[in-house]
PDB file of C-alpha atoms in Angstrom:
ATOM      1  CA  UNK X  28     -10.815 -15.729 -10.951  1.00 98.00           C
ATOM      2  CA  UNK X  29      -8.632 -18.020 -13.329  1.00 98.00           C
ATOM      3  CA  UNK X  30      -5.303 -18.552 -12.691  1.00 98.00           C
ATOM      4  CA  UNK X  31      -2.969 -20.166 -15.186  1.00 96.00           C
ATOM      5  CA  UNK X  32       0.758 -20.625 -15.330  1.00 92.00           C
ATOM      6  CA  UNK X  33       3.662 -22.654 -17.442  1.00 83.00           C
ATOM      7  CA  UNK X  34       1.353 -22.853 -20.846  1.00 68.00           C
ATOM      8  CA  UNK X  35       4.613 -22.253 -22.760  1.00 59.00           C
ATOM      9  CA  UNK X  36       7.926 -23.784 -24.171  1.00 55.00           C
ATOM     10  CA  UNK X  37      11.105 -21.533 -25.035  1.00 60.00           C
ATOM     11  CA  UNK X  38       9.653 -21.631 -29.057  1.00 57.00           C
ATOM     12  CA  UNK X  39       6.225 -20.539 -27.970  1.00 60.00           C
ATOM     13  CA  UNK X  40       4.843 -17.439 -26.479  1.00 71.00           C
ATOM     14  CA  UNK X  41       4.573 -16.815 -22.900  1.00 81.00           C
ATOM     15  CA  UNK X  42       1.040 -17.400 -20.676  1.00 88.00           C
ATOM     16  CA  UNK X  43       0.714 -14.037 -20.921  1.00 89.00           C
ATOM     17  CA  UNK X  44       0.479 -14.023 -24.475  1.00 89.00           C
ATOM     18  CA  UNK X  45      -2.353 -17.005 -24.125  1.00 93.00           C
ATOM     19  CA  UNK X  46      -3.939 -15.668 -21.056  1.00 94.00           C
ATOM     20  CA  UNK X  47      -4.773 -12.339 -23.532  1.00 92.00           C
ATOM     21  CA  UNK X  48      -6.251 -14.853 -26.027  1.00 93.00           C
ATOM     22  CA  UNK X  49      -8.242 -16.210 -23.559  1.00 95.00           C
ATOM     23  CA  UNK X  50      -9.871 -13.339 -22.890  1.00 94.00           C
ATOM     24  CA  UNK X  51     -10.475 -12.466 -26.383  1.00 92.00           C
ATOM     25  CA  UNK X  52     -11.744 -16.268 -26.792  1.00 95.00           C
ATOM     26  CA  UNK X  53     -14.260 -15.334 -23.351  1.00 96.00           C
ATOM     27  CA  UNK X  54     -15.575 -12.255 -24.966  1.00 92.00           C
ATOM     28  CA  UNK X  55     -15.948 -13.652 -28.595  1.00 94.00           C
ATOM     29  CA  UNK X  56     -18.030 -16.604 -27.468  1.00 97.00           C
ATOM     30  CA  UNK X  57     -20.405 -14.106 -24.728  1.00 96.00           C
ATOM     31  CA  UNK X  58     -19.091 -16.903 -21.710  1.00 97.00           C
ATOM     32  CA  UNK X  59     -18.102 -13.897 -19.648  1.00 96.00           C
ATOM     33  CA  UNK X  60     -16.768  -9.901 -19.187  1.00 93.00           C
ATOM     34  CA  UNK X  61     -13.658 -10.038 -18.685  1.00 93.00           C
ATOM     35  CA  UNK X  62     -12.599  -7.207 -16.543  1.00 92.00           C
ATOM     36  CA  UNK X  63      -8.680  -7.509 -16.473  1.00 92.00           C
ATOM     37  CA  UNK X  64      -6.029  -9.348 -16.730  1.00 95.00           C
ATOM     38  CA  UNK X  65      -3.281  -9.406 -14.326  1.00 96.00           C
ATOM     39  CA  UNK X  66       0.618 -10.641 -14.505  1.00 95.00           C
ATOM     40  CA  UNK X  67       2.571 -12.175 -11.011  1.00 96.00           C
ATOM     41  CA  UNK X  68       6.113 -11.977 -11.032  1.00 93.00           C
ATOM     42  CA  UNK X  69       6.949 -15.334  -8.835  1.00 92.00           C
ATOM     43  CA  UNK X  70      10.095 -16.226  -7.249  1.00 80.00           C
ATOM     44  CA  UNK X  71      13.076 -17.333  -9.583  1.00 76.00           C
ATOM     45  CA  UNK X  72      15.074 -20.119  -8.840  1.00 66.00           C
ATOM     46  CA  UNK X  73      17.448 -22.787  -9.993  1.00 71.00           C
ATOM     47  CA  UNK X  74      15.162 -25.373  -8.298  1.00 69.00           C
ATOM     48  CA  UNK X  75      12.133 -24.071 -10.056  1.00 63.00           C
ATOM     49  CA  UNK X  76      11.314 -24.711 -13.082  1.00 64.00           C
ATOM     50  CA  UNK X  77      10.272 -22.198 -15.338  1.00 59.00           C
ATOM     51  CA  UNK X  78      10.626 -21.305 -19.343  1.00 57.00           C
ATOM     52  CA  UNK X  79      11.337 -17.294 -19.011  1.00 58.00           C
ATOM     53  CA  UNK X  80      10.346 -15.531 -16.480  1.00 67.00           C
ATOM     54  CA  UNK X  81       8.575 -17.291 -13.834  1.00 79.00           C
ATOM     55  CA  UNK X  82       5.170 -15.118 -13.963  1.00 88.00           C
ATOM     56  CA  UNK X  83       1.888 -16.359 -13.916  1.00 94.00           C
ATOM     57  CA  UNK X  84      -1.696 -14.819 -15.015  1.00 96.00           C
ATOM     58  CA  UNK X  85      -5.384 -14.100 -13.697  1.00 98.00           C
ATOM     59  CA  UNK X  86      -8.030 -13.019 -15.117  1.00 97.00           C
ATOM     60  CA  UNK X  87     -10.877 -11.640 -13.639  1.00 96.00           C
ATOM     61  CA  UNK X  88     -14.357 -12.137 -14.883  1.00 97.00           C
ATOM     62  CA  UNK X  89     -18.050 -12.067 -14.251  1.00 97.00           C
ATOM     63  CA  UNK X  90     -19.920 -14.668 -15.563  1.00 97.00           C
ATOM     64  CA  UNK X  91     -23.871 -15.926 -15.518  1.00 97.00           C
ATOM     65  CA  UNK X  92     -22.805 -19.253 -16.184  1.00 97.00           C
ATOM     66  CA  UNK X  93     -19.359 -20.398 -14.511  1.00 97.00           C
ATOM     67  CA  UNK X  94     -19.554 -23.857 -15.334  1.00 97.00           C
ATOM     68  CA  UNK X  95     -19.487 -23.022 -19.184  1.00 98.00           C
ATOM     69  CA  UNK X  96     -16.997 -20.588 -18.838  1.00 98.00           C
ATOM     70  CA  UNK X  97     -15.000 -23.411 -16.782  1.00 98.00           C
ATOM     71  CA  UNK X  98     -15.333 -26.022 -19.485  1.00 98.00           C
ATOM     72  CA  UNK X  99     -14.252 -23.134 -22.239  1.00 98.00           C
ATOM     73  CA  UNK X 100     -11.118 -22.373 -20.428  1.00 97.00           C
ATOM     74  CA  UNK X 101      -9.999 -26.138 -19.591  1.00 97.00           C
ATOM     75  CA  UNK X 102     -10.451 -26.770 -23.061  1.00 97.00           C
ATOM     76  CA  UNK X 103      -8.855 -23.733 -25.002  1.00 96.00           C
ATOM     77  CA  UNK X 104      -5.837 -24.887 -22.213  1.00 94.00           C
ATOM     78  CA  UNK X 105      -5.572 -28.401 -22.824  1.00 94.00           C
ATOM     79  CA  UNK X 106      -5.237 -27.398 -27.027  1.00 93.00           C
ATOM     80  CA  UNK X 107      -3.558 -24.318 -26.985  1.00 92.00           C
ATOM     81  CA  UNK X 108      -0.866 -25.023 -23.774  1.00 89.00           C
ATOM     82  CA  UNK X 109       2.520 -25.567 -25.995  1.00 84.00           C
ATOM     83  CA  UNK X 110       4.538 -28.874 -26.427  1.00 83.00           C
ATOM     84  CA  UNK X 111       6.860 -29.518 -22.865  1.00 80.00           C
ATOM     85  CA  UNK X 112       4.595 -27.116 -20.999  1.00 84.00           C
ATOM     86  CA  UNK X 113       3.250 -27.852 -17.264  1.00 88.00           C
ATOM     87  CA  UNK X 114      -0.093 -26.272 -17.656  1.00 92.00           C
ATOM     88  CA  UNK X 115      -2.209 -25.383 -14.371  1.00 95.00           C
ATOM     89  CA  UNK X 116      -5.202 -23.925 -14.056  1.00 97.00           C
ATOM     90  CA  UNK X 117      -7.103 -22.774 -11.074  1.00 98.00           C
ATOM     91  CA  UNK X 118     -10.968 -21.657 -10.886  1.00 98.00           C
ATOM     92  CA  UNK X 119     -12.527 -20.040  -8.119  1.00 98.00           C
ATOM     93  CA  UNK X 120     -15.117 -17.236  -6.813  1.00 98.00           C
ATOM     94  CA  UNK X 121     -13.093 -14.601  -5.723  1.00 97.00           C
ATOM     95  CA  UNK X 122     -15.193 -14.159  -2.442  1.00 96.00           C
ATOM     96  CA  UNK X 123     -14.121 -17.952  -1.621  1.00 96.00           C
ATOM     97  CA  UNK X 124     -10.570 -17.403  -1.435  1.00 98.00           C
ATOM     98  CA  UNK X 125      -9.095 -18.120   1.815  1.00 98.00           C
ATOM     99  CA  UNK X 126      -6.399 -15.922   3.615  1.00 98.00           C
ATOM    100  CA  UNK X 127      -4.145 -19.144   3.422  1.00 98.00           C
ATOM    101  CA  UNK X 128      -4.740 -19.412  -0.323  1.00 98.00           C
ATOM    102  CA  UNK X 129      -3.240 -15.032  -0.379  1.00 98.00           C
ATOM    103  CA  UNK X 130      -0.210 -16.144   1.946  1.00 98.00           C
ATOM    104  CA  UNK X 131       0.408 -19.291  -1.219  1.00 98.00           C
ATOM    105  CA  UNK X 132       0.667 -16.411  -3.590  1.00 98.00           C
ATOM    106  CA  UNK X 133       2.935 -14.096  -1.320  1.00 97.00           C
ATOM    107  CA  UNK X 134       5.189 -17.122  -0.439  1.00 97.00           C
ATOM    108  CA  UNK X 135       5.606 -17.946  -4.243  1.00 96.00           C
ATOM    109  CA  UNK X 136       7.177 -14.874  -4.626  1.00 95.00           C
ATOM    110  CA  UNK X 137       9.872 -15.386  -1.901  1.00 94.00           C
ATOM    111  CA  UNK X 138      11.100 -19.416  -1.661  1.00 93.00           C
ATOM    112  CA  UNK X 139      10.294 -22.738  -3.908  1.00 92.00           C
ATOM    113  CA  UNK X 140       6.922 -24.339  -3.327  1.00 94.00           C
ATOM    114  CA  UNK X 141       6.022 -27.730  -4.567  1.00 94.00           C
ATOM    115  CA  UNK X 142       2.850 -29.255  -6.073  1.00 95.00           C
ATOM    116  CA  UNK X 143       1.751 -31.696  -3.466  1.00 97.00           C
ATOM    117  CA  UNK X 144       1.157 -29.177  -1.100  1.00 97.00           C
ATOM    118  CA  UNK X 145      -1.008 -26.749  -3.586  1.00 97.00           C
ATOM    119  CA  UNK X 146      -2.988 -29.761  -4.882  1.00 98.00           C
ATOM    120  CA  UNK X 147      -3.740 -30.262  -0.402  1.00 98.00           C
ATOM    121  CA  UNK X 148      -4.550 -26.530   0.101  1.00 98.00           C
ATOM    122  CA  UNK X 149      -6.957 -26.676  -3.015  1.00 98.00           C
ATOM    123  CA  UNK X 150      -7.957 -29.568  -1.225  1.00 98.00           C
ATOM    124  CA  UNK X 151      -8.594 -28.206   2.238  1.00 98.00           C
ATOM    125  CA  UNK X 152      -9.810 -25.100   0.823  1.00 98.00           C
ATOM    126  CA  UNK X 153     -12.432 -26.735  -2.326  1.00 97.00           C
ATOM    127  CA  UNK X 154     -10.485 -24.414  -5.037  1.00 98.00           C
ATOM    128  CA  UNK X 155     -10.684 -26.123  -8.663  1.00 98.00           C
ATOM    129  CA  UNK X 156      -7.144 -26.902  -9.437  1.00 98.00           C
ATOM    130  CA  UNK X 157      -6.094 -28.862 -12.020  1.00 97.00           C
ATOM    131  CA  UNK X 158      -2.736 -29.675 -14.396  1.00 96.00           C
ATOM    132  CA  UNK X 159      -3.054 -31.195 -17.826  1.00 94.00           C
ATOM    133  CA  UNK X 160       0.703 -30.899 -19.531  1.00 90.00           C
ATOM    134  CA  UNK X 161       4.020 -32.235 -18.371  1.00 88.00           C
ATOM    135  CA  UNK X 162       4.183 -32.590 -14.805  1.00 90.00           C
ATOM    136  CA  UNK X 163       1.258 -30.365 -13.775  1.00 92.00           C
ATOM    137  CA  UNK X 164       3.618 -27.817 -11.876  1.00 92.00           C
ATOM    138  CA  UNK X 165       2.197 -25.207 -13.427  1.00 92.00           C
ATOM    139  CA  UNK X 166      -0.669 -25.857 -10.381  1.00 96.00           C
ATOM    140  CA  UNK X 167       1.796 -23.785  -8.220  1.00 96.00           C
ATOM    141  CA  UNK X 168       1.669 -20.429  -9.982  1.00 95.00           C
ATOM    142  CA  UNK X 169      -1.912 -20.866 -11.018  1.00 97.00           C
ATOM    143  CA  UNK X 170      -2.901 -21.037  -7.719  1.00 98.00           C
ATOM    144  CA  UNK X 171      -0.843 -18.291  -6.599  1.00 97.00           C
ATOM    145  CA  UNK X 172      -1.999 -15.764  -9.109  1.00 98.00           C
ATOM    146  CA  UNK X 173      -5.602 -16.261  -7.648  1.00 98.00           C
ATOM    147  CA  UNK X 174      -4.357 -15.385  -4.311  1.00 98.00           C
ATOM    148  CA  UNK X 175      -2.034 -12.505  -5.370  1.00 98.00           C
ATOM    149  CA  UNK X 176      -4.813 -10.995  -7.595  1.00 98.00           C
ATOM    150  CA  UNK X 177      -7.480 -11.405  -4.619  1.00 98.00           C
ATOM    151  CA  UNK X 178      -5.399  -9.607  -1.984  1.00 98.00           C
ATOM    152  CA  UNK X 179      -5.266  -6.904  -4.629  1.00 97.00           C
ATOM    153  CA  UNK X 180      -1.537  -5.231  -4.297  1.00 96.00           C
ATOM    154  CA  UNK X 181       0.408  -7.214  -6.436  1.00 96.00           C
ATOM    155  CA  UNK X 182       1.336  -7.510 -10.344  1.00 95.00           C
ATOM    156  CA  UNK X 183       0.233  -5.417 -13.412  1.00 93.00           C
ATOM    157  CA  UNK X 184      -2.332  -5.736 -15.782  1.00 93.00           C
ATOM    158  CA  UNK X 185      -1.689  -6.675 -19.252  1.00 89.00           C
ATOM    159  CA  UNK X 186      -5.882  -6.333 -20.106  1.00 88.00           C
ATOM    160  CA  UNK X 187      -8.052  -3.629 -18.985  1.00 81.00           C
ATOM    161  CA  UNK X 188     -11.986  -3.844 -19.162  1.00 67.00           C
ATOM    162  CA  UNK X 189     -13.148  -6.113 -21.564  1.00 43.00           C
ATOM    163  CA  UNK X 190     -11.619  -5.676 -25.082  1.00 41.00           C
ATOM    164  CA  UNK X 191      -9.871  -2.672 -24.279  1.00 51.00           C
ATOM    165  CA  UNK X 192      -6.245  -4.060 -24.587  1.00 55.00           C
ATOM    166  CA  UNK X 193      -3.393  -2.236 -23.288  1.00 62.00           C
ATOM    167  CA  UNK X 194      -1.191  -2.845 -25.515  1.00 62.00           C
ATOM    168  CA  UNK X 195      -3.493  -1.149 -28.598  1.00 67.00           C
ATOM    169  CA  UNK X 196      -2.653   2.071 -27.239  1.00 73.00           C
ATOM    170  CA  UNK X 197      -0.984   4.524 -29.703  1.00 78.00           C
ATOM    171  CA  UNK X 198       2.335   7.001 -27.961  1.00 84.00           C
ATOM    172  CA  UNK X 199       0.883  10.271 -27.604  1.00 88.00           C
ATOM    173  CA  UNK X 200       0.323  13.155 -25.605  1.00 91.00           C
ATOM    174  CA  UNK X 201      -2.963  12.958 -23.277  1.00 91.00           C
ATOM    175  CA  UNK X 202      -4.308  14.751 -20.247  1.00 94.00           C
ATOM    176  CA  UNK X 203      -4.574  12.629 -16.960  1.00 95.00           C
ATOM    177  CA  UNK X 204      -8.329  12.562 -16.840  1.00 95.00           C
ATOM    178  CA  UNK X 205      -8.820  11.461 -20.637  1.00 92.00           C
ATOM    179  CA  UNK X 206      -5.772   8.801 -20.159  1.00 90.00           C
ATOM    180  CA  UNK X 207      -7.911   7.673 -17.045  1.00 91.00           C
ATOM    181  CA  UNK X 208     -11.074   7.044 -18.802  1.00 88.00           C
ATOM    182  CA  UNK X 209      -9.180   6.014 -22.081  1.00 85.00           C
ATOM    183  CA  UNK X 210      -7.821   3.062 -20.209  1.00 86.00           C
ATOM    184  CA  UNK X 211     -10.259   2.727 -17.448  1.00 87.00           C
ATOM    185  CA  UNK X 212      -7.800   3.359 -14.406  1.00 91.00           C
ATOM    186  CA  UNK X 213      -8.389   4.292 -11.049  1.00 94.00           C
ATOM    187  CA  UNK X 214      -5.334   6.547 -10.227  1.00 96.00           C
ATOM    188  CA  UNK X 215      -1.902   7.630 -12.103  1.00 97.00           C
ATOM    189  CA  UNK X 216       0.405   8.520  -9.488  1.00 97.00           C
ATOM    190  CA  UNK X 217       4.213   9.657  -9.497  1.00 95.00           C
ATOM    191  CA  UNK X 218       6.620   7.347  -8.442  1.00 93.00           C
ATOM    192  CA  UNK X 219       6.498   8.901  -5.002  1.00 91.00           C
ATOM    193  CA  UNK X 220       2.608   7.942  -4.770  1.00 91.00           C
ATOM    194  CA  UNK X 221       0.986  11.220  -5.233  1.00 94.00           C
ATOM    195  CA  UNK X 222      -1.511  11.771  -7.500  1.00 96.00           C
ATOM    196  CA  UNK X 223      -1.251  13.761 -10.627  1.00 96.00           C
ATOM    197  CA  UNK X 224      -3.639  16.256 -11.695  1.00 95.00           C
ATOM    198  CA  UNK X 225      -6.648  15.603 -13.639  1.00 95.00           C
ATOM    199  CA  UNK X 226      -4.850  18.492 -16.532  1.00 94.00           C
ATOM    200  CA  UNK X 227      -1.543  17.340 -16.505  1.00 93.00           C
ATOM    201  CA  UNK X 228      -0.152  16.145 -19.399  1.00 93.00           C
ATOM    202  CA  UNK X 229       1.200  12.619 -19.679  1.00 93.00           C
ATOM    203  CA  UNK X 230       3.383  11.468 -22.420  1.00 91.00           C
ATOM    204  CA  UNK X 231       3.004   7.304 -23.542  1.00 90.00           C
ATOM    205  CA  UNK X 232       5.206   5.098 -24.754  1.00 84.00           C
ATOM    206  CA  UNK X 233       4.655   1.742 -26.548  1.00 81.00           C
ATOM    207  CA  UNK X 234       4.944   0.103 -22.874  1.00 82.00           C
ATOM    208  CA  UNK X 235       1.815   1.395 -20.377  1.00 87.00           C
ATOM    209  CA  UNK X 236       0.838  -1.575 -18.161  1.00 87.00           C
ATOM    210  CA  UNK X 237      -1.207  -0.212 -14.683  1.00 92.00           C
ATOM    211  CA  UNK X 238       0.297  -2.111 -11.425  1.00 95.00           C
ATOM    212  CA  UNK X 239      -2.452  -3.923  -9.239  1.00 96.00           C
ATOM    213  CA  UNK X 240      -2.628  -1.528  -5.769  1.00 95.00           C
ATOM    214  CA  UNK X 241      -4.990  -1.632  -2.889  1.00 95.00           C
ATOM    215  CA  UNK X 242      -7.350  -3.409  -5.352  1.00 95.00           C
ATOM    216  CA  UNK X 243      -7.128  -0.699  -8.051  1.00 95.00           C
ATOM    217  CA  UNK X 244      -5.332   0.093 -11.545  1.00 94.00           C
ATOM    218  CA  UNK X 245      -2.309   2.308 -10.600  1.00 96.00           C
ATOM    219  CA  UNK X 246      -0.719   3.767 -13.557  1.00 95.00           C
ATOM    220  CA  UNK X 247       2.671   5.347 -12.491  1.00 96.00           C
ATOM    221  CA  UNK X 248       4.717   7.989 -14.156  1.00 95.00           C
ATOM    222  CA  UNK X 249       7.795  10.103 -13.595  1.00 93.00           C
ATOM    223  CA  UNK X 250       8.595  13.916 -14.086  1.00 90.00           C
ATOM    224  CA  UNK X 251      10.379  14.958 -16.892  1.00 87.00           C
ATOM    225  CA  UNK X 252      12.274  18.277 -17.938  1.00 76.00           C
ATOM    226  CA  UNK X 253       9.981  19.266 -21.079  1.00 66.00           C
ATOM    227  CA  UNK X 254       7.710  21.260 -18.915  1.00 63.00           C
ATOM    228  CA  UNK X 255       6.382  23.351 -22.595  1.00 64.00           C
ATOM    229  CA  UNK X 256       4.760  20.182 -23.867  1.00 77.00           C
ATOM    230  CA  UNK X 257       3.923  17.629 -21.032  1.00 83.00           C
ATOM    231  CA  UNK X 258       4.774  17.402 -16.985  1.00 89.00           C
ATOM    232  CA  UNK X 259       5.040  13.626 -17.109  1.00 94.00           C
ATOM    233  CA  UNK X 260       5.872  10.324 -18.923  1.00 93.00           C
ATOM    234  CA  UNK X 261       5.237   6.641 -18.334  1.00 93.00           C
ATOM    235  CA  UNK X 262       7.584   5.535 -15.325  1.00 93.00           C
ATOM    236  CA  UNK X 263      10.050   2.578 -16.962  1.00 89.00           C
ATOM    237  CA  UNK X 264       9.167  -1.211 -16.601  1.00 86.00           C
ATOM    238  CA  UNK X 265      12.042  -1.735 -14.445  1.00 87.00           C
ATOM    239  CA  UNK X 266      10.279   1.025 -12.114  1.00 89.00           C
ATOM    240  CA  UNK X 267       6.707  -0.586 -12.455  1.00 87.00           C
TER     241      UNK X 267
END
């Protein structure tokens, strides 16, 4: 997992934005698969500081050779984080995250944090953690989104399965089996958390990000009134 957080400024675009290039950057050069991407909403503040939002990102990927795909991320951070940024970046085996690194990322949604203490559970825990812009805080969320995205019920991706990027999907009408495969999703549930059928008929918008639940893609949607053409639509990003 790679966790990074606060590559931006309020001119540039947000680690989201980057985190997306990064995975194009992975795939491009053969380092790695990337198999998603993943966005954590973190607690916002006025003690925290933040450029927009206060999210940071994750990506998952498997790799044959993590100590090139290591060196390719540090560097494509250190030149592409943005002028006044506090870039932090966190590398780690999934399988080697500790349940105090998961209760980090929970807490960083709930109360302020503060860098000497991530920089002593990387410590304790030997998680690669590292700042290289501004004052580094960015270590906070990047080690949080490692342990959000490892306990698995958190956030939403913004890349699914390699180079198959969410946000290339075209509005239209689609059953929920093809939509499934289309996007490579485990479930599409309604907003009460039953699934849909496989031959329902889902109408998407311009915004279709899955949520991260019980360690699978969760696309929900919500029931609309034009029962002649489609049962369902994409529930609202305030909803997801």
């Amino acid at each position: 997992l790679v966790g990074i957080d606060d590559t931006d400024n309020h001119e540039s675009r947000g680690t989201g934005y980057l985190s997306r290039r990064l995975g194009h950057l992975i795939a491009d050069t053969e380092t790695g698969t990337v198999k998603g991407i993943t966005r954590h909403q973190l607690y916002v503040h006025p003690d925290i500081r933040y450029t927009s939002q206060n999210s940071s990102a994750c990506l998952e990927i498997e790799t044959s050779n993590p100590g090139a795909l290591k060196s390719l991320c540090i560097d494509f951070i250190k030149k592409e984080s943005a002028e006044g940024s506090d870039a932090g970046f966190c590398f780690v085996k999934e399988d080697e995250i500790a349940a105090e690194i998961i209760r980090w990322g929970n807490a960083a949604k709930k109360k302020v944090l503060f860098l000497d203490d991530a920089v002593a559970l990387a410590g304790k825990h030997d998680v690669f953690l590292e700042g290289y812009t501004g004052n580094k805080e960015g270590m906070i969320g990047a080690l949080a989104a490692v342990g959000l995205k490892k306990e698995g019920n958190d956030g939403r991706f913004i890349w699914k399965s390699a180079m198959k990027e969410l946000r290339e999907l075209e509005p239209a009408l689609y059953t929920a089996e093809h939509l499934k495969s289309l996007l490579d999703i485990d479930h599409i549930y309604t907003q009460n958390g039953k699934e849909v059928g496989n031959h329902d008929n889902i109408l998407t918008s311009e915004w279709v990000r899955p949520a991260l639940k019980k360690k699978e893609s969760v696309l929900f949607v919500e029931k609309t009134d034009k029962t002649e053409d489609y049962e369902w639509k994409i529930a609202t990003k305030e909803f997801v």
